[in-house]
Coordinates of C-alpha atoms in Angstrom, one line a residue:
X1 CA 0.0 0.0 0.0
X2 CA 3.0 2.3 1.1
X3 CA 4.2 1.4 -2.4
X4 CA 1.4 2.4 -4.0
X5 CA 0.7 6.1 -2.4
X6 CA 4.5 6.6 -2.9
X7 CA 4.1 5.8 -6.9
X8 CA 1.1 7.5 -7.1
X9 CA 2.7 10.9 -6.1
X10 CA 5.4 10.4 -8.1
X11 CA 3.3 10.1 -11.4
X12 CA 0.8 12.9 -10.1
X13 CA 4.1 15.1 -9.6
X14 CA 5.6 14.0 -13.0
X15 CA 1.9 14.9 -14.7
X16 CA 1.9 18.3 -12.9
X17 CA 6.0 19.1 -14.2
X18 CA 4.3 17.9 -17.8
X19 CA 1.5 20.2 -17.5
X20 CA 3.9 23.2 -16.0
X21 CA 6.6 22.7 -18.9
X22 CA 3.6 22.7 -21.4
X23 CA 2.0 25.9 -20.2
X24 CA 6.0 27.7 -20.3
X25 CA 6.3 26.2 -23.6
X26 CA 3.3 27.6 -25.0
X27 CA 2.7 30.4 -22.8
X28 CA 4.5 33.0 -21.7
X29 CA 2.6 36.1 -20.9
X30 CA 6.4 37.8 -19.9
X31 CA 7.5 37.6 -23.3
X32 CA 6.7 41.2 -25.0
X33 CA 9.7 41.1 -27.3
X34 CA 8.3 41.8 -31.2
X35 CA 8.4 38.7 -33.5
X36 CA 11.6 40.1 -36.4
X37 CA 10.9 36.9 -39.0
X38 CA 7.7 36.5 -40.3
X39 CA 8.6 33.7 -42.9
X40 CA 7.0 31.3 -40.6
X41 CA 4.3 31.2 -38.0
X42 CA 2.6 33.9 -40.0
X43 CA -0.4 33.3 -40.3
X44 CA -3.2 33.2 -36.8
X45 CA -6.1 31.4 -36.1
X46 CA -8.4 32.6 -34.0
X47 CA -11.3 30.4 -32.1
X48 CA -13.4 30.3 -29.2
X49 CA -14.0 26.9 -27.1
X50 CA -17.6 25.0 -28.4
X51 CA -18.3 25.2 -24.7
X52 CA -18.2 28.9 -24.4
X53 CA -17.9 32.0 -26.6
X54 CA -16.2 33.7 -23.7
X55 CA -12.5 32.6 -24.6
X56 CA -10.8 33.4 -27.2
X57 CA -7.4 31.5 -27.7
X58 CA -5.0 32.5 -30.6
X59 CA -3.1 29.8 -32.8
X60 CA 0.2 31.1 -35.1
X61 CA 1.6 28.2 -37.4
X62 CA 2.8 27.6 -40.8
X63 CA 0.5 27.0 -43.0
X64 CA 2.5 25.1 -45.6
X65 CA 3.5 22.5 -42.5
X66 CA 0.0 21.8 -41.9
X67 CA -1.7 18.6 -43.4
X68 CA -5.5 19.5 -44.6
X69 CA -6.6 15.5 -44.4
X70 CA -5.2 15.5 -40.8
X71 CA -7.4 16.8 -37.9
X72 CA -5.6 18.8 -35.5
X73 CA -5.7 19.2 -31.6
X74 CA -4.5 22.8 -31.4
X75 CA -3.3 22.6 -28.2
X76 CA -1.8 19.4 -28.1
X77 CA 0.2 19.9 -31.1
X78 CA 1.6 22.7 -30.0
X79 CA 5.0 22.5 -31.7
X80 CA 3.0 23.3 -34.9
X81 CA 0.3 25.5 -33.3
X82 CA 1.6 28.4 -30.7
X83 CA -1.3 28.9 -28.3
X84 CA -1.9 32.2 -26.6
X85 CA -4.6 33.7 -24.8
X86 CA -4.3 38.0 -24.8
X87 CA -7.5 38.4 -23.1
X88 CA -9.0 39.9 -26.3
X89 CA -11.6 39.4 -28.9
X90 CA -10.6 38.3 -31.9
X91 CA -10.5 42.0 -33.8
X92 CA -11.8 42.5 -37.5
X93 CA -9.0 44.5 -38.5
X94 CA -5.7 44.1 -39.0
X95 CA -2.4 45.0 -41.3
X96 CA 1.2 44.3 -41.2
X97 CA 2.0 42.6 -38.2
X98 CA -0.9 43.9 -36.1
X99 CA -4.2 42.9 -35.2
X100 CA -6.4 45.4 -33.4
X101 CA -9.2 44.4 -31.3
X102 CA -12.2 46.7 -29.3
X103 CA -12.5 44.8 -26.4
X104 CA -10.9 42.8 -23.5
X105 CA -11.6 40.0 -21.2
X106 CA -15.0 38.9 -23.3
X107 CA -17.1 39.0 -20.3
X108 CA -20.5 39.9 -21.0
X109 CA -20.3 40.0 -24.8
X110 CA -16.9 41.8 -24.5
X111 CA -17.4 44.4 -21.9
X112 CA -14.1 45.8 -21.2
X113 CA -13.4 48.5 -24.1
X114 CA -10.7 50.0 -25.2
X115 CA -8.6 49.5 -28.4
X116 CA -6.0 46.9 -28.1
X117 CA -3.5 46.7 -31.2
X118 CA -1.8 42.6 -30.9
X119 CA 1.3 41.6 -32.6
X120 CA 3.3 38.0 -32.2
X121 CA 6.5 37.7 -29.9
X122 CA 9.9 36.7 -30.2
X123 CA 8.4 33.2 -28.9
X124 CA 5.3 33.6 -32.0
X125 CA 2.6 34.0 -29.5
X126 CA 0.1 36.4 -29.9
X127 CA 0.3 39.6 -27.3
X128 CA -1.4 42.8 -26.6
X129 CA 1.8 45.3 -27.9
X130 CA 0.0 48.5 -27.3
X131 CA -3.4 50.1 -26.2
X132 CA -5.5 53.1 -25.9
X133 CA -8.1 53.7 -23.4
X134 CA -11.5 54.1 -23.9
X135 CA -13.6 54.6 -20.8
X136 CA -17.1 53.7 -20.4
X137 CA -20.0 54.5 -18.2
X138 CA -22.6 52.0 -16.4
X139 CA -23.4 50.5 -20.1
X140 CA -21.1 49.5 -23.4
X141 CA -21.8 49.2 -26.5
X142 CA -20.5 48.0 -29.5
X143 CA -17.4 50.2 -30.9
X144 CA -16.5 49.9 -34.7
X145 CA -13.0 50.3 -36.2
X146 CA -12.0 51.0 -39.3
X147 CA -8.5 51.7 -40.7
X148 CA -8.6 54.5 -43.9
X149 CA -4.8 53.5 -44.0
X150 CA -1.9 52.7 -41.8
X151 CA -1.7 56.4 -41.2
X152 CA -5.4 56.9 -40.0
X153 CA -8.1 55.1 -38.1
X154 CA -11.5 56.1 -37.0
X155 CA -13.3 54.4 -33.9
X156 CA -16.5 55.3 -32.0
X157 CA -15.3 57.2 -28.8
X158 CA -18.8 57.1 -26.4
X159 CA -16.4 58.1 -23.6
X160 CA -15.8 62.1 -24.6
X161 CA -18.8 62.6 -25.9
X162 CA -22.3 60.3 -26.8
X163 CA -21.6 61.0 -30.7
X164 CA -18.2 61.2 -30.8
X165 CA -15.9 59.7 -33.3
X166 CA -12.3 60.0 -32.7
X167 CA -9.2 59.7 -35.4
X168 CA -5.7 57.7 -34.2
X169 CA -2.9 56.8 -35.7
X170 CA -2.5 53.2 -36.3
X171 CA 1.0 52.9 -36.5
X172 CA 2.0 55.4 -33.7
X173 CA -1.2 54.5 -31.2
X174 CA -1.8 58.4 -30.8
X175 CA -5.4 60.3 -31.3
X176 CA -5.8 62.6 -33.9
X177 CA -8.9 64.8 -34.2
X178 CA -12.4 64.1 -32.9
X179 CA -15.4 65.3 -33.9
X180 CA -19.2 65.1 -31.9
X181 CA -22.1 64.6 -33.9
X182 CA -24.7 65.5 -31.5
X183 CA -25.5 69.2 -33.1
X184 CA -25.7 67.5 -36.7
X185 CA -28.4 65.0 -35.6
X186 CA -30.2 67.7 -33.4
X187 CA -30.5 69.4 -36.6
X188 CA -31.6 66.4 -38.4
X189 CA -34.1 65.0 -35.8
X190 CA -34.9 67.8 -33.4
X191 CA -37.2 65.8 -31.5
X192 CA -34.6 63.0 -30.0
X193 CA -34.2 62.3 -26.8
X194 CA -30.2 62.0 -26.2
X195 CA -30.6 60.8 -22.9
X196 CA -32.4 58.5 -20.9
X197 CA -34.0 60.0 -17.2
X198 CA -30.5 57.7 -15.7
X199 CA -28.3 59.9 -17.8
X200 CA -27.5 56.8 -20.8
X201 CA -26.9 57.0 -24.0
X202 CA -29.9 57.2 -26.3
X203 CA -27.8 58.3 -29.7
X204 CA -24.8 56.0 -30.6
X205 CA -22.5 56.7 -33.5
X206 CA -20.3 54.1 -34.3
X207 CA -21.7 51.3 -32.7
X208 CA -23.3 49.3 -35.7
X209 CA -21.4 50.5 -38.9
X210 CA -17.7 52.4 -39.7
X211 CA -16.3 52.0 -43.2
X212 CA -15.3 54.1 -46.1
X213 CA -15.3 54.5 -49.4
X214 CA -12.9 57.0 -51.9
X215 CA -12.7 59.8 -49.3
X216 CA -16.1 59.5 -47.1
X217 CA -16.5 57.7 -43.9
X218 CA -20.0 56.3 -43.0
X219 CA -21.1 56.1 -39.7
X220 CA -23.9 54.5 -37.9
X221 CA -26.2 56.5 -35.9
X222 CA -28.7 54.9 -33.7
X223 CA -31.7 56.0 -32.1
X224 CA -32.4 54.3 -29.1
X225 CA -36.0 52.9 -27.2
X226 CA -33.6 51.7 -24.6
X227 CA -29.7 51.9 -23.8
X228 CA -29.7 49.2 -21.7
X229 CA -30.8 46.4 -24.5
X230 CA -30.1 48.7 -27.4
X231 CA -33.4 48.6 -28.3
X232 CA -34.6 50.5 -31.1
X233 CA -38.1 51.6 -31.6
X234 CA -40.5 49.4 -33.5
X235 CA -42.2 52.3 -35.2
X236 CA -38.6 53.6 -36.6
X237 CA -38.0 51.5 -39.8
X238 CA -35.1 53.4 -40.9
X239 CA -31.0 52.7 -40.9
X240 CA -29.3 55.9 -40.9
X241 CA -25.6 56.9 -41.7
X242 CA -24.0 59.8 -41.0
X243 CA -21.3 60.9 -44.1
X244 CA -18.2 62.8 -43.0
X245 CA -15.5 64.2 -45.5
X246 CA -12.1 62.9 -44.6
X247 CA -10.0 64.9 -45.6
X248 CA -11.7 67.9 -43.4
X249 CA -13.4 65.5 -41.0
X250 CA -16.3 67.3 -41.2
X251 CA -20.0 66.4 -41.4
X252 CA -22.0 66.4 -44.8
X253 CA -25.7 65.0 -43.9
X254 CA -27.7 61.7 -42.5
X255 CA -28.8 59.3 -45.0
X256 CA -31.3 56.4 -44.4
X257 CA -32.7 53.1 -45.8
X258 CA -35.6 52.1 -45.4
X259 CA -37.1 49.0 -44.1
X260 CA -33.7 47.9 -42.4
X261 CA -33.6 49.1 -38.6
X262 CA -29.7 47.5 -38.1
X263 CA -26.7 46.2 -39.5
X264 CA -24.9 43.6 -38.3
X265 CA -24.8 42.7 -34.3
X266 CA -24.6 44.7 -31.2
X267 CA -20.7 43.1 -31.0
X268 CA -17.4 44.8 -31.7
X269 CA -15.7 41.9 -33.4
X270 CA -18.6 41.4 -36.3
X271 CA -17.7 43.7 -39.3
X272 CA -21.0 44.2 -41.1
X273 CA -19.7 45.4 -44.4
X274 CA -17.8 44.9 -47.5
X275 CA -16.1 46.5 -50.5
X276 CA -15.8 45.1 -53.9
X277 CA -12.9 46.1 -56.3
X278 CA -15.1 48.3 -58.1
X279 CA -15.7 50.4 -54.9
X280 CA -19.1 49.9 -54.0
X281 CA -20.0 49.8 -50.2
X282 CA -21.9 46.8 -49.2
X283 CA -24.1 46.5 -46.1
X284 CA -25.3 43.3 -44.5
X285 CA -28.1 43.6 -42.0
X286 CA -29.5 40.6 -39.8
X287 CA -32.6 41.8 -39.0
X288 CA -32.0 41.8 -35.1
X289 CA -33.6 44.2 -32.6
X290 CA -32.7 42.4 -29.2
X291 CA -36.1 41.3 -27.5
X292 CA -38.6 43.3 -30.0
X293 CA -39.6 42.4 -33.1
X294 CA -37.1 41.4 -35.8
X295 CA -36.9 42.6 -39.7
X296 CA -36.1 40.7 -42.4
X297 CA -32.4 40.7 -43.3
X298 CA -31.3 42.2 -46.1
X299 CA -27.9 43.2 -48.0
X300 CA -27.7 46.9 -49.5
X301 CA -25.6 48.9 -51.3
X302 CA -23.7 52.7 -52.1
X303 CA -22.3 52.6 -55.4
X304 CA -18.8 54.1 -55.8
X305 CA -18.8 57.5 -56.5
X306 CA -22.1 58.1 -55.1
X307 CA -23.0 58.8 -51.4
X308 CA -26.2 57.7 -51.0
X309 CA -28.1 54.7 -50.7
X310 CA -28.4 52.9 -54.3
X311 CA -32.3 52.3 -54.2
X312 CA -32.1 49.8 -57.5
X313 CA -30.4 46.8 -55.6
X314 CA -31.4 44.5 -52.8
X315 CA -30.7 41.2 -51.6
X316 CA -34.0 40.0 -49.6
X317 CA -33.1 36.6 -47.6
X318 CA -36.1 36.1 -46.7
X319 CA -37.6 35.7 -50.2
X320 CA -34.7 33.5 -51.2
X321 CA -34.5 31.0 -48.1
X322 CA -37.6 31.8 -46.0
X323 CA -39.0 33.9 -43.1
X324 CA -36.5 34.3 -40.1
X325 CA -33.3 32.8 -42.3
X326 CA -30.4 35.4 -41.8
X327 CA -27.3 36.7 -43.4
X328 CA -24.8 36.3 -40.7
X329 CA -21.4 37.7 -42.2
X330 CA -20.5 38.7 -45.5
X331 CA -17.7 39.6 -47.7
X332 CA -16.7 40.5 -51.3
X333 CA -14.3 39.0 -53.2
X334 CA -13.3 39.0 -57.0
X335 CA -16.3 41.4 -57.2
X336 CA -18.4 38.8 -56.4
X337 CA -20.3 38.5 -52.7
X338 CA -20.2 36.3 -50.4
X339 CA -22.8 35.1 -47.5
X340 CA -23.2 33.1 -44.5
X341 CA -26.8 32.6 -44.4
X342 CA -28.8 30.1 -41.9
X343 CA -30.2 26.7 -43.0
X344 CA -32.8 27.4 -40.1
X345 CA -34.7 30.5 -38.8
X346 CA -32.0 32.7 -36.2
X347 CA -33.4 32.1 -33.0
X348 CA -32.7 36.0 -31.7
X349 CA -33.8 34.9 -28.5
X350 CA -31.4 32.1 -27.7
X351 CA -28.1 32.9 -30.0
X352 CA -26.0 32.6 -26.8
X353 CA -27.3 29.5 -25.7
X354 CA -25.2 26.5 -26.2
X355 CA -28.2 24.0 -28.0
X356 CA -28.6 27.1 -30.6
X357 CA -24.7 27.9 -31.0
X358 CA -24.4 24.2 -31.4
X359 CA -27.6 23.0 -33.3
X360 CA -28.1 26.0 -35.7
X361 CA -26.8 25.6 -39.3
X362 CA -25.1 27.9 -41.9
X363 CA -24.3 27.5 -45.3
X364 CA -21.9 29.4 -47.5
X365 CA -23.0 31.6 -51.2
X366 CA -21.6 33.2 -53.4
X367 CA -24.0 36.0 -54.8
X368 CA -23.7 37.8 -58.1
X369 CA -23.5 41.4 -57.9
X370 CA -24.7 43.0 -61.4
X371 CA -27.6 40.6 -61.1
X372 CA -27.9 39.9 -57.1
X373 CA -31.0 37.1 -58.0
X374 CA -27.9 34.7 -58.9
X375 CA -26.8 33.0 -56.6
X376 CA -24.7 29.3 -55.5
X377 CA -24.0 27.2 -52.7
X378 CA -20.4 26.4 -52.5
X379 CA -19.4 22.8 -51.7
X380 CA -18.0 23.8 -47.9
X381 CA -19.8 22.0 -44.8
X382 CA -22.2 24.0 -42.9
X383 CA -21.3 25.7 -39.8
X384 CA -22.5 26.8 -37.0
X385 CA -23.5 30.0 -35.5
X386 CA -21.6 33.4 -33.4
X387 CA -22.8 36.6 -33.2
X388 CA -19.4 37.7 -32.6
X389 CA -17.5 36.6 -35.8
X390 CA -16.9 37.2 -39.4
X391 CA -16.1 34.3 -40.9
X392 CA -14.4 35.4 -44.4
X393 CA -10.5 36.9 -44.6
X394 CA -9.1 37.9 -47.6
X395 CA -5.3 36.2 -47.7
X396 CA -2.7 36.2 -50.5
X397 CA -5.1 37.1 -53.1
X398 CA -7.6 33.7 -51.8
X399 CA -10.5 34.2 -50.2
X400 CA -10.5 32.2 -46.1
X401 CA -13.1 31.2 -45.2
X402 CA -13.8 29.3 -41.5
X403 CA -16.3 27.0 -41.0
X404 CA -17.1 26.6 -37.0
X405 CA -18.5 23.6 -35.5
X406 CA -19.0 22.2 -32.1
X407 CA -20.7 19.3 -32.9
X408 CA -17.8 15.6 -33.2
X409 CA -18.3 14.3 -36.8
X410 CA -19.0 18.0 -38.6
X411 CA -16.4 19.4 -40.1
X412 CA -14.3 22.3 -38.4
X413 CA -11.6 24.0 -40.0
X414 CA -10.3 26.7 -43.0
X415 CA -11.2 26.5 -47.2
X416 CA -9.8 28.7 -49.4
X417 CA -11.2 30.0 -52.7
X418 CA -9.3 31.3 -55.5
X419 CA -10.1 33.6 -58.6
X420 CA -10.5 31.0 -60.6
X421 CA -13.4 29.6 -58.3
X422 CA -11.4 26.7 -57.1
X423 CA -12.1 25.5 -53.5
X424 CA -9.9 23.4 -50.9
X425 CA -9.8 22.3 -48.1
X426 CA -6.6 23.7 -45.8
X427 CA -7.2 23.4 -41.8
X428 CA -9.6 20.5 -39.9
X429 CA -9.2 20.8 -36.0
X430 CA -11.5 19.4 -33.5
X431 CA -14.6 20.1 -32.9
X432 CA -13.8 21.7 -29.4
X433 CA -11.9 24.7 -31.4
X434 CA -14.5 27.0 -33.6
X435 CA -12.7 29.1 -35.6
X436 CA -13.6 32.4 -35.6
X437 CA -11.3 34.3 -37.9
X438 CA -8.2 34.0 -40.0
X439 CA -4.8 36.4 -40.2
X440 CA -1.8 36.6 -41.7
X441 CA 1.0 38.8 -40.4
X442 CA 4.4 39.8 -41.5
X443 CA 6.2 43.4 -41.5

């Protein structure tokens, strides 16, 4: 019996000295040093456990060392796959060696802002390398982040001012101009309430939609039933942008469509549009109102060189694949589109729940734009559900597209797509890994 007790602390002490060296090995939160040689473990895959959308792990490999027909434990082949956990979102946004993500800890759908830019270490684990603060009040809400180039950002700044949009510097991490909204919208709806009787946020600019296109940034601005589930009135059936000149960063007017009340998802890390090579703006819109009544999603357009809403072209889901089916992200690619639209109708009400994230199905399309009544499945797997990502990255001139799912026996991994419409299959982990997104770094 002695014998027995003394071996079996021995081999529990030998597990815990293997679990130790593991977690040094792989990582190493100390280790802020840059990464200086991107020609391998370049490229980043980002997932959240199947269990819960609450952690976010980070993945840098090689992708020319990986085997497609294998299936992968990313943690325990973790020579091949460097694990790291910044305490991040995985961000939609990112250039030369950095990834930039709006929020932290991803408590709460992400409740911590600020803008956190990530880079790799000397050790190729993914790490936050610099940040900016961005304070918040009682509530938080979504903050959108676009990059006009490596010179100049815009994100939504709730924290000096309830309409505020602030400029930065991407590559330096310093704040340029801002500029506050909230006389432009009085003018435009004199009526609104800006704040609630507890002193919340009733107006938010920048919370659903930031993207540009030529010289104009478009912003979302949101008129509010109630801050605390962003609820937006059931009689307002209206999404409005706000257009701003760049170059001056100065306001030019509101814009609306009609019919659409959102775009997108009340979460940071879901980008909600697209550009094609021709320069149109495309907007994807789920339909989602948080407990009140949902719209029919739709995909919209502004054609380039215009700076308004193109009222000619309109992808309905609904009348393609049936009441409550959704668009979930979307993407444009050899100025063709591309949707991730659900097999099922969304269940709004339970899209966190485990039984949804797990049992709901999406499929993958490839739309044609001059006549946006074309449209094909593509031969990937379905997938399942997340409010919180955007499944399509543009890499090397192919189109990456992740396919999430929790469920052993489905398919969960990466395909690419090239121009000439040829698909493959490059990435299968297990299925207690869903992907999430898809980057490639380098200086």
């Amino acid at each position: 019996m002695m014998k027995f007790k003394i071996f079996y602390k021995a081999f529990f002490c030998f597990l815990l000295l293997g679990f130790i060296s593991c977690e040094v090995n792989n990582l190493d939160d100390a280790n802020k040093i840059p990464k200086s040689d991107y020609s391998s473990f370049n490229y980043v895959l980002a997932t959240e456990d199947a269990s819960t959308a609450n952690i976010t792990r980070f993945f840098s490999f090689t992708l020319d060392d990986v085997d497609p027909n294998k299936t992968y434990d990313l943690i325990q082949e973790n020579q091949k796959f460097i694990n790291s956990d910044p305490s991040t979102s995985s961000g939609h946004q990112f250039f030369k060696n950095y990834i930039f993500s709006m929020a932290k800890d991803k408590r709460g759908f992400s409740s911590t802002p600020g803008l956190f830019r990530l880079s790799l270490n000397s050790s190729d684990q993914i790490f936050i390398e610099s940040e900016i603060f961005i304070g918040k009040d009682n509530l938080f809400p979504s903050r959108k982040l676009v990059l006009y180039n490596e010179n100049l950002g815009f994100y939504f700044n709730e924290d000096t001012g309830g309409q505020t949009i602030q400029s930065f510097n991407p590559l330096t991490m310093q704040l340029g101009e801002s500029l506050n909204l909230r006389d432009n919208i009085k003018a435009f709806r004199p009526d609104a309430e800006f704040e609630d009787e507890y002193g919340n946020n009733l107006i938010r600019t920048g919370s659903l939609v930031m993207d540009y296109q030529d010289d104009k940034l478009y912003v979302s601005v949101v008129f509010l039933k109630e801050a605390s589930f962003n609820i937006i009135p059931e009689t307002d059936n209206n999404f409005y942008l706000a257009v701003i000149d760049i170059p001056s960063f100065s306001f030019e007017k509101i814009i609306s469509y009609a019919g659409v009340k959102t775009v997108g998802f009340y979460v940071s890390e879901n980008n909600p549009t697209t550009k094609d090579e021709d320069g149109n703006l495309y907007f994807c819109s789920w339909g989602w109102n948080q407990f009140s009544k949902h719209d029919p999603s739709k995909v919209f357009r502004i054609k380039a060189g215009e700076t308004d809403f193109d009222r000619d072209w309109e992808i309905d889901i609904e009348s393609h694949f049936g009441e409550g089916r959704i668009a979930q992200s979307i993407t444009s690619y050899n100025n063709k589109l591309y949707l991730h639209i659900s097999k099922d109708p969304y269940l709004f009400t339970s899209s966190e729940d485990v039984s949804t994230r797990n049992g709901l199905e999406l499929s993958y399309y490839e739309y044609d734009t001059d006549n946006p009544q074309n449209f094909t499945r593509l031969d990937i797997p379905t997938s399942n559900p997340s409010a919180r990502m955007n499944i399509f990255n543009i890499i090397d001139d192919k189109l990456f597209i992740v396919v999430p799912n929790a469920i052993p026996g489905n398919f969960s991994g990466l395909y690419s797509l090239d121009r000439k419409g040829t698909l493959k299959k490059e990435l299968q982990i297990e299925n207690k890994y869903r992907p999430t997104r898809f980057y490639k770094l380098g200086n």
